[in-house]
XYZ file of C-alpha atoms in Angstrom:
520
model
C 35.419 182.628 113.298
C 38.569 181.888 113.690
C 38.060 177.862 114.308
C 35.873 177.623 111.630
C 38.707 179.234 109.134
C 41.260 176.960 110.510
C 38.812 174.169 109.991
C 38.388 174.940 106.212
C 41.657 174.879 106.228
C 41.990 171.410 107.272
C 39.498 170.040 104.564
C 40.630 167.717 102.430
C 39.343 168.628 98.636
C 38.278 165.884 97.855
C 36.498 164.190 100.671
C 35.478 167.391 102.180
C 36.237 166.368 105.608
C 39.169 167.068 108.495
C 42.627 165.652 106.188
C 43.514 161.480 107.784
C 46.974 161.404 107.317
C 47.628 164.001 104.908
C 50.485 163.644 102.496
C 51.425 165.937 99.517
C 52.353 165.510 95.715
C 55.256 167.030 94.219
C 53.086 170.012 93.183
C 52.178 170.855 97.009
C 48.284 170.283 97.231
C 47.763 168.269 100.189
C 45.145 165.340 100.653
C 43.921 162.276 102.956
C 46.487 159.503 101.674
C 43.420 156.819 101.010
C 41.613 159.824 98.849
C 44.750 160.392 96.672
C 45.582 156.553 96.612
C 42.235 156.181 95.322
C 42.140 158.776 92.327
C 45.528 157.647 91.426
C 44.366 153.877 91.587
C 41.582 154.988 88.628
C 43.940 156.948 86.880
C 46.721 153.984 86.491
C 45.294 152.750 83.577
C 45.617 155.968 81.256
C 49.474 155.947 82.356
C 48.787 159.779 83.215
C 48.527 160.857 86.742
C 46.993 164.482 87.322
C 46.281 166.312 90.515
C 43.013 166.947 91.194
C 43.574 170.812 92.212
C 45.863 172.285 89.774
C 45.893 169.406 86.909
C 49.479 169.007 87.248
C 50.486 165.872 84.901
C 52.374 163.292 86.204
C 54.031 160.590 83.776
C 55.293 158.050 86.512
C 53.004 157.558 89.730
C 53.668 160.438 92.125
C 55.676 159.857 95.251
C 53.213 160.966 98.318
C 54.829 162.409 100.816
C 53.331 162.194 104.279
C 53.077 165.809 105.837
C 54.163 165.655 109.442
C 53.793 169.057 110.663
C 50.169 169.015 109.243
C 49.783 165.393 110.834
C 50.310 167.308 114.280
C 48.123 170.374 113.573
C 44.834 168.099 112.760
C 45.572 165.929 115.798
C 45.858 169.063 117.943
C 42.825 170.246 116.333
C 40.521 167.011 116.838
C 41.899 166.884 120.269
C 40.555 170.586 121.061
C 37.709 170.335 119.108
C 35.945 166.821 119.363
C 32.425 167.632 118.647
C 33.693 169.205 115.062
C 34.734 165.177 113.950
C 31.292 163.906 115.683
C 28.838 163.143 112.522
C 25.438 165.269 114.009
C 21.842 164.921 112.292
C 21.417 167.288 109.412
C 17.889 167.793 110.446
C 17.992 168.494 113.985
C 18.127 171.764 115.656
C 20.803 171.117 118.345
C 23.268 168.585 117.948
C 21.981 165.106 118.193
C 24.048 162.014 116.890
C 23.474 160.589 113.452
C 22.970 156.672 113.525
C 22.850 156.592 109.638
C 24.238 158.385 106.604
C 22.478 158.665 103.226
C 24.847 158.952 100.489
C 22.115 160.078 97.600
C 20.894 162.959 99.829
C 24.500 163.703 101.465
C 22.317 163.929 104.725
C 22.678 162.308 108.350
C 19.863 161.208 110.172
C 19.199 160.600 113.769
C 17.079 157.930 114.683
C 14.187 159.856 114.778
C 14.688 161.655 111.000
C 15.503 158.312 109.740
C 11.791 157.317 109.598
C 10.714 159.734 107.460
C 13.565 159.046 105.084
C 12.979 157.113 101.808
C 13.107 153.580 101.209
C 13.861 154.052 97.526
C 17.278 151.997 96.363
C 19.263 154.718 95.364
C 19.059 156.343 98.869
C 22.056 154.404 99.976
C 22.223 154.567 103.839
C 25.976 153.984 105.734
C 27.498 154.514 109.092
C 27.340 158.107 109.852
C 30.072 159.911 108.119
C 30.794 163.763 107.096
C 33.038 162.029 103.663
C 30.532 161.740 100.634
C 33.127 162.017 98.036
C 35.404 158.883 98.986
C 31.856 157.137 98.881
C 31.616 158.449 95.230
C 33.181 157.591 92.028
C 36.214 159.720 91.177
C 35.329 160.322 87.742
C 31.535 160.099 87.112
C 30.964 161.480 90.917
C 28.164 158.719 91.223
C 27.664 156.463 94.380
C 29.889 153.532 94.350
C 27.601 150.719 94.584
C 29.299 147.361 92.841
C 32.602 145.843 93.664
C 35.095 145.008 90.228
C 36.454 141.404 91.660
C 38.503 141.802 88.564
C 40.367 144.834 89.396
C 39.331 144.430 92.952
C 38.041 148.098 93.409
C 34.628 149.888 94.582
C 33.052 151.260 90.913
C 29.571 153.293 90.286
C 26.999 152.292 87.719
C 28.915 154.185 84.980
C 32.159 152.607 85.388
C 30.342 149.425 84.997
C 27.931 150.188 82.352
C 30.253 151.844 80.145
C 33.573 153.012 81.880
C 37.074 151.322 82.077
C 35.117 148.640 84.046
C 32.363 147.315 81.381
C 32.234 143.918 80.644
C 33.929 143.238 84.073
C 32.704 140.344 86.689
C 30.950 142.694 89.349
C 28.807 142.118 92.546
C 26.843 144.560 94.568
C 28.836 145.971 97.274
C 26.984 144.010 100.162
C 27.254 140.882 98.150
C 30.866 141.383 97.722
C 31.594 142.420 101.172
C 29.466 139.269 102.435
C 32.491 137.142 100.335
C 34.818 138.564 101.767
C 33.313 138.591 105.445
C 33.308 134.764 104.074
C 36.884 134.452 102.786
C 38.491 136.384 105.598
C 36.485 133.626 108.077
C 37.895 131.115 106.455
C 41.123 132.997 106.631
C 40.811 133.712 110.214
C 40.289 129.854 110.804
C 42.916 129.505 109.203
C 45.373 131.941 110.387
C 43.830 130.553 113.975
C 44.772 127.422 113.426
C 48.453 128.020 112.590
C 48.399 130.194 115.568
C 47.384 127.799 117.783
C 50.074 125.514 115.481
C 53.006 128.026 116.391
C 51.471 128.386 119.765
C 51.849 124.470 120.291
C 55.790 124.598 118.838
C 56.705 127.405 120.625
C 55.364 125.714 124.045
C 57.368 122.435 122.535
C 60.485 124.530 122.293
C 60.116 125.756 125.777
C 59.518 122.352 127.018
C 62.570 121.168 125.231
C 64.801 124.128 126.378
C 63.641 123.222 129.858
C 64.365 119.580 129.709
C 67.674 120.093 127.621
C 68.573 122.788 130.927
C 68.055 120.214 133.453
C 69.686 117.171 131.289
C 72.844 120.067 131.091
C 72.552 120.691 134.990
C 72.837 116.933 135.592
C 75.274 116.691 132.832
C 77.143 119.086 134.727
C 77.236 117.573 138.160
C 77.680 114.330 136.823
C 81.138 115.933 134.988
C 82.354 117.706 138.072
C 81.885 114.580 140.234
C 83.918 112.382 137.919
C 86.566 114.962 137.505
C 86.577 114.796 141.392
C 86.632 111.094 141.206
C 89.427 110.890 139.073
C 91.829 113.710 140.974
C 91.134 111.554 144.125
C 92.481 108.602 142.413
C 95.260 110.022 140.467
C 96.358 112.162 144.003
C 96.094 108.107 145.342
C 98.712 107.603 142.568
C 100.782 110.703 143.069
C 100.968 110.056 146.914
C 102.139 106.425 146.796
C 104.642 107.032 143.985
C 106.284 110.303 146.026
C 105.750 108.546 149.409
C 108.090 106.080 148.050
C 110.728 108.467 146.477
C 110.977 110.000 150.099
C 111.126 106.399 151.937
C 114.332 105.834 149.346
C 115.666 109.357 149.955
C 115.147 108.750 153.404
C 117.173 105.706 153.439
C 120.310 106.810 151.519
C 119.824 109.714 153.896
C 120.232 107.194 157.256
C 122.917 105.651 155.078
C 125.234 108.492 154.501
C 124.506 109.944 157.955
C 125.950 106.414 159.492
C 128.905 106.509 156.834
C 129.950 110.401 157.695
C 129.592 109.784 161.358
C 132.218 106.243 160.675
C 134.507 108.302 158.934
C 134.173 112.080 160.932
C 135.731 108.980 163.705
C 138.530 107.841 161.249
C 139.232 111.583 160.652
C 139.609 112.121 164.798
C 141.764 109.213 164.700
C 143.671 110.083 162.302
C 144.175 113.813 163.552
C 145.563 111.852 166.715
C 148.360 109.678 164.917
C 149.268 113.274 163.011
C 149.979 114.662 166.427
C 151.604 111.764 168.008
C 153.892 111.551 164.968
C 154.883 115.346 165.377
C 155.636 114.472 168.837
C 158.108 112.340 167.632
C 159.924 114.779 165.487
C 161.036 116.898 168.293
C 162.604 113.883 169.781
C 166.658 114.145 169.679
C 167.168 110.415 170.630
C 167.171 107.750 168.067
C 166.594 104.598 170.098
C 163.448 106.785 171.266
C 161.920 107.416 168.196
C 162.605 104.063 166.445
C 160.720 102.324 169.705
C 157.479 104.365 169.667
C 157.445 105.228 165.676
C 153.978 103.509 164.720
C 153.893 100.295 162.315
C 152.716 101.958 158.584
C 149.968 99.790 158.160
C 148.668 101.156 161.150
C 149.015 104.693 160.007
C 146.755 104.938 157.281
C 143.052 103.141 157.906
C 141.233 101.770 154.962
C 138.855 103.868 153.257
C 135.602 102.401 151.684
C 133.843 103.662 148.858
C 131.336 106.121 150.365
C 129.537 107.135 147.915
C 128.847 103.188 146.428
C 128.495 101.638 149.964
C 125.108 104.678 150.989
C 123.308 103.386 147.433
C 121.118 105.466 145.034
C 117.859 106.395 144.285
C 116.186 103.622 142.191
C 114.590 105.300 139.136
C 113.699 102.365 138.023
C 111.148 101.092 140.898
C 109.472 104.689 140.960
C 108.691 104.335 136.872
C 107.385 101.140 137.290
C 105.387 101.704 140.432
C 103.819 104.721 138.578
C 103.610 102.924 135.309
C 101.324 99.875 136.910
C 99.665 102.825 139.237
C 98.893 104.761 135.509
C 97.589 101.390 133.998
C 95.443 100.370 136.791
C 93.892 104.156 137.070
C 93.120 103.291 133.249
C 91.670 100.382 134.138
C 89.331 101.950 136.795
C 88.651 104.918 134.857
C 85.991 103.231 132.980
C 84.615 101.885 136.110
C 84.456 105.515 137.174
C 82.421 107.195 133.796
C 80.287 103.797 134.146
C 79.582 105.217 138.082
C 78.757 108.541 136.851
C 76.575 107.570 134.060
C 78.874 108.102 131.513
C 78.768 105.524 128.488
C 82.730 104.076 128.021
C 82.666 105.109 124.152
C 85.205 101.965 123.827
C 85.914 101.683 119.948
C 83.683 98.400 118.242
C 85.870 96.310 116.802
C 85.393 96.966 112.933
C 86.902 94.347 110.343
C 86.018 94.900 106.759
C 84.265 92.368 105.180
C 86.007 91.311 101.830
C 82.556 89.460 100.692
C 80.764 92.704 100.396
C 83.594 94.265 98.791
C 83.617 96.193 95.031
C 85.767 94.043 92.702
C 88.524 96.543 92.464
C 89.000 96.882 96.228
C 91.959 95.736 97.757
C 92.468 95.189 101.364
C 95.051 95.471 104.246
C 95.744 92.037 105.718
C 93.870 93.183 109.210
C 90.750 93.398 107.215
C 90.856 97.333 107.990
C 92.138 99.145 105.896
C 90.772 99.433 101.934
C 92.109 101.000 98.747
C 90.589 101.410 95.668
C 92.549 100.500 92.629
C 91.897 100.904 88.558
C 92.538 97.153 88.653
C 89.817 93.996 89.174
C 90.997 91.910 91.947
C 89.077 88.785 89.974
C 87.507 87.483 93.399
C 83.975 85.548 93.080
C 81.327 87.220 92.496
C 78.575 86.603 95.192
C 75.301 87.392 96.850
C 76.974 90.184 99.498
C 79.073 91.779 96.835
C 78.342 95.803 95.718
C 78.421 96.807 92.034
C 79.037 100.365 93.812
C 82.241 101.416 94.974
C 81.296 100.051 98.654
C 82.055 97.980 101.416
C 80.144 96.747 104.612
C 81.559 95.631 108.054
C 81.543 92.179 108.563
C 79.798 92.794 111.813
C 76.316 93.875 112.089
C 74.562 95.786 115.231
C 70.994 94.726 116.142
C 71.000 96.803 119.713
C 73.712 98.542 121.989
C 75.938 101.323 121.510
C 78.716 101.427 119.357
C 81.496 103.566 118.136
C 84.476 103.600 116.071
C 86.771 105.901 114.226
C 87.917 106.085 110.472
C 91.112 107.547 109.342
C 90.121 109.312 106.008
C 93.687 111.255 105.185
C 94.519 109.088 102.072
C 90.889 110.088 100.644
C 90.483 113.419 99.096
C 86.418 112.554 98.228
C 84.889 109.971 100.821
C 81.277 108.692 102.082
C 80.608 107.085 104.953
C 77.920 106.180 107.371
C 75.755 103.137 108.130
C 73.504 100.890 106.215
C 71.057 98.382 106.823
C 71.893 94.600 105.406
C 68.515 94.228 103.126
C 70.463 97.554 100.997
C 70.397 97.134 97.153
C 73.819 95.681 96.052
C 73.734 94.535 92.520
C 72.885 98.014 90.626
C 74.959 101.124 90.872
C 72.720 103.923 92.098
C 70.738 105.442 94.448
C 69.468 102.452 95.722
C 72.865 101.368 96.662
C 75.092 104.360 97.449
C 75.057 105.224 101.246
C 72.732 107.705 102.516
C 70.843 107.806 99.071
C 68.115 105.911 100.105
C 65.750 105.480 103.548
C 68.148 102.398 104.191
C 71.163 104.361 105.041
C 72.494 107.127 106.344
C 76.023 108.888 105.657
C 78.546 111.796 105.678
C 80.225 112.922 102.996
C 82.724 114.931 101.264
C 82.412 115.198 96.764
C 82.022 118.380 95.869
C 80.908 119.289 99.280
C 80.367 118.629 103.048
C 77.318 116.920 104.071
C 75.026 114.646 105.987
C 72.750 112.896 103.846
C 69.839 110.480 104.160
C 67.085 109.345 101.102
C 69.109 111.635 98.585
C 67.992 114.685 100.924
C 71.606 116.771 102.085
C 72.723 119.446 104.768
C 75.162 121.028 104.388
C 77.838 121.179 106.963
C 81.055 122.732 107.963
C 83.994 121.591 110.269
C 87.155 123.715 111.755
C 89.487 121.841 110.030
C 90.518 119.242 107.313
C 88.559 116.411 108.192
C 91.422 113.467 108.358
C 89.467 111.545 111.532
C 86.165 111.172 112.498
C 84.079 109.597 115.240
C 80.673 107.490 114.642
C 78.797 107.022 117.251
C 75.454 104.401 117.214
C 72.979 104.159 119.988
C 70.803 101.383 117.951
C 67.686 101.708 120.677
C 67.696 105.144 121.001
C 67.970 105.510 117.171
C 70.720 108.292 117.481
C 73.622 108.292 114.667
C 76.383 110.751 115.399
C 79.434 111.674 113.395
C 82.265 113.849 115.628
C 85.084 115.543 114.242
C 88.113 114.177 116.203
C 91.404 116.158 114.298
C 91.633 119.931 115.811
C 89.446 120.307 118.065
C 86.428 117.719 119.251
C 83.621 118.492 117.963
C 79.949 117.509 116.872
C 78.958 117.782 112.923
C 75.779 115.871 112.759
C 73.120 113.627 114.605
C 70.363 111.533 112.756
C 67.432 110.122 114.410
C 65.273 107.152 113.147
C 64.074 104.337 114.678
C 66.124 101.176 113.201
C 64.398 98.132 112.048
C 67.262 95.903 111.091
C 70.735 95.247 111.580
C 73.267 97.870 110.345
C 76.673 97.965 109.409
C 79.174 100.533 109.201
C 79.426 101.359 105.313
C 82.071 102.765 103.572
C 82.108 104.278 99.346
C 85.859 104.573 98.600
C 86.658 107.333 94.940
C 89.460 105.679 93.112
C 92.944 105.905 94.411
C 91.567 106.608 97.796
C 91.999 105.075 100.882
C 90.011 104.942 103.901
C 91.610 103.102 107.263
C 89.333 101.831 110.520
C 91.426 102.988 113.519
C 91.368 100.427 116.334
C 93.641 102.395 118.619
């Protein structure tokens, strides 16, 4: 008796069965969420939510609340009492399994009952199930058997005919669950097929993280072996510039050991002649002392310059020896990056080419550095020459790798990049300007940093001012790099593409700025 209480208990209202995650209104009548969700779906058009128990009115959708301490009694209740959530034949006498449901009759039917049951439409048959009401319309408590595609909601033959729903494109519930079998199909092919899309990137990022670990590994090794290389060489250096400091300290060291030992002897003799000449002083007769008194030029020895006649240590020898050492150890040093698979990053050497050059441009008699003035510099006008604000490198680059650096502290606003020589040159626009267009490709700072390439921009940040930057071009690997070289070293931004024709370093100078191509 007791079970069976706590059972009724349990019931939802309006499906009649054990609650499925019960939540609450603000009222305090409890119900399945998907049974409440649904009467409150039918009731959104009215703008008036009631509860289906006490009729409490509701202006703005209610707030469900799900009730967790009633969550935990019906799962401790289902788990105790299994055979009281098992759907059972209505028409057997001991519990037997129903196979099939009719909604009309609100019966279950074993296998065996189901033959006798009637074929007639309106006995709708379902999987077995002890909820009639959440298979029933809300409001006119008939079986819901069409599907609104409008509102996209189960409806009976009243809401259709003439409730909220008439007039509405509707399909019979099979039919419309058929479609969507259909649609989620093609969904699930879909949704497959970017799966097996992600799938195939993520197992291309793991290959790349793999291969990018090893290139780091023998990045690595290759790093600490020409670190090793150079220390060798530069303790080579360090040896043979100290071995000859001590060879010269050793030799003023022989030299004033010789020099003290020649005049610790002039010092004995000398002590001798003071005692001799003492002698002589106690001496009362004068013929005596005038006989063995010493000549004076004999008294006192000469005495060299000691400190001249050892030498000193020549500074001069050691700083060149160590300044042809240091120059040599530059020389080698590319030898040793070469060794170690290392490419020499020596700088290109850039000249400006005047032919390409805007009209107002004036340039630096080394052809590298350019200024833009408010002033035509009346030079021809010609094939090579930009109507933009631009200017081209008189060399081009067809294979290799390159690099050079441009000073941009006299520009406040600057682009600069590379471009390939069939670029548009007679209009101003897009079609000109570097990194505008798929001929180019640039970095630049207007009203913001970025790298840009056919009009499409990043946008970038460095650690500080940007007054010097590196380009880097590997033509054959189609790499373009850009390296921020004031503060600390750093990369900003790589572009890939495969190059077709030659390419020239490009430069867009603003007015009254100036842009400089270091060469040391």
């Amino acid at each position: 008796m007791a079970t069976a209480s706590l059972r009724d208990e349990l019931n939802c209202s309006i499906c009649l069965s054990i609650y499925t995650e019960p939540v609450s209104l603000k009222c305090g009548h409890i119900y399945c969420r998907d049974c409440i969700v649904a009467v409150l779906n039918t009731q959104e058009a009215s703008g008036v939510y009631i509860c289906p128990e006490c009729r409490e009115e509701y202006t703005k959708r209610p707030t469900l609340k799900k009730n967790r301490k009633l969550c935990n009694i019906v799962d401790n209740f289902r788990s105790a009492h299994p055979e009281d959530t098992e759907v059972c034949c209505t028409y057997c006498d001991h519990p037997v399994p129903a196979t099939k449901t009719c909604l009309h009759c609100e019966a279950s039917f074993c296998n065996k009952h189901l033959k006798n049951h009637s074929k007639s439409a309106e006995h709708v048959l379902t999987d077995p199930t002890k909820s009639f009401e959440d298979r029933k319309c809300s409001i006119h408590k008939e079986i819901l058997k069409y599907y609104c595609s409008e509102d996209n909601t189960c409806i009976c033959m009243s809401c259709w005919v003439a409730g909220d729903h008439k007039g509405h494109q509707v399909d019979l519930l099979n039919d419309a669950s058929e479609k969507t079998k259909e649609k989620l199909e093609e969904s699930t092919k879909t949704l497959d097929s970017e799966k097996q899309e992600i799938q195939k990137r993520i197992q291309n990022l793991e290959n790349h993280r793999k291969k990018e670990k090893e290139k780091a590994a023998n990045v690595t090794g290759r790093v600490s072996e020409l670190f090793r290389d150079i220390r060798r060489h530069l303790d080579d250096v360090e040896k043979k510039v100290l071995t000859e400091v001590s060879r010269q300290e050793g030799q003023i060291s022989q030299s004033v050991a010789k020099l003290i030992q020649q005049l610790e002897q002039q010092k004995d003799e000398l002590s001798r002649k003071i005692r001799e000449m003492k002698e002589l002083w106690k001496i009362q007769d004068p013929l005596t002392i005038l006989k063995k008194a010493p000549n004076r030029d004999n008294i006192i020895p000469g005495i060299n310059d000691a400190i001249n006649n050892v030498g000193h240590l020549d500074e001069g020898i050691i700083s060149q020896m160590l300044h042809r050492s240091l120059l040599h150890f530059t020389d080698i040093l590319i030898d040793l990056k070469i060794n170690r698979q290392f490419s020499g990053m020596e700088k290109s050497d850039i000249l400006l080419d005047i032919n390409t050059a805007h009209k107002n441009f004036i340039l630096s008699e080394d052809l590298r550095t350019v200024t833009c003035s408010n002033t035509c510099q009346n030079r021809p006008d010609g094939p090579e020459r930009f109507e933009s604000k631009q200017i081209l490198s008189t060399n081009s680059f067809t294979s290799g790798k390159h690099y050079w650096e441009v000073d941009l502290s006299g520009a406040e606003k600057w682009l600069v990049g590379v471009v390939g020589h069939s670029i548009e040159r007679k209009i101003e626009g897009n079609e000109s300007y570097i990194g505008y267009n798929n001929k180019s490709w640039g970095l630049a700072i207007v009203t913001r940093f970025v790298a840009t390439h056919i009009n499409k921009q990043v946008a970038l940040s460095a650690d500080a001012p940007l007054k010097l930057i590196g380009i880097y071009l590997d033509y054959d690997a189609g790499r373009l790099s850009f390296y921020q070289l004031c503060g600390p070293v750093r990369h900003l931004y790589t572009f890939t593409a495969t190059f077709t024709e030659p390419l020239h370093a490009a430069f867009y100078v603003f007015d009254k700025c100036s842009i400089r191509i270091k060469n040391k």
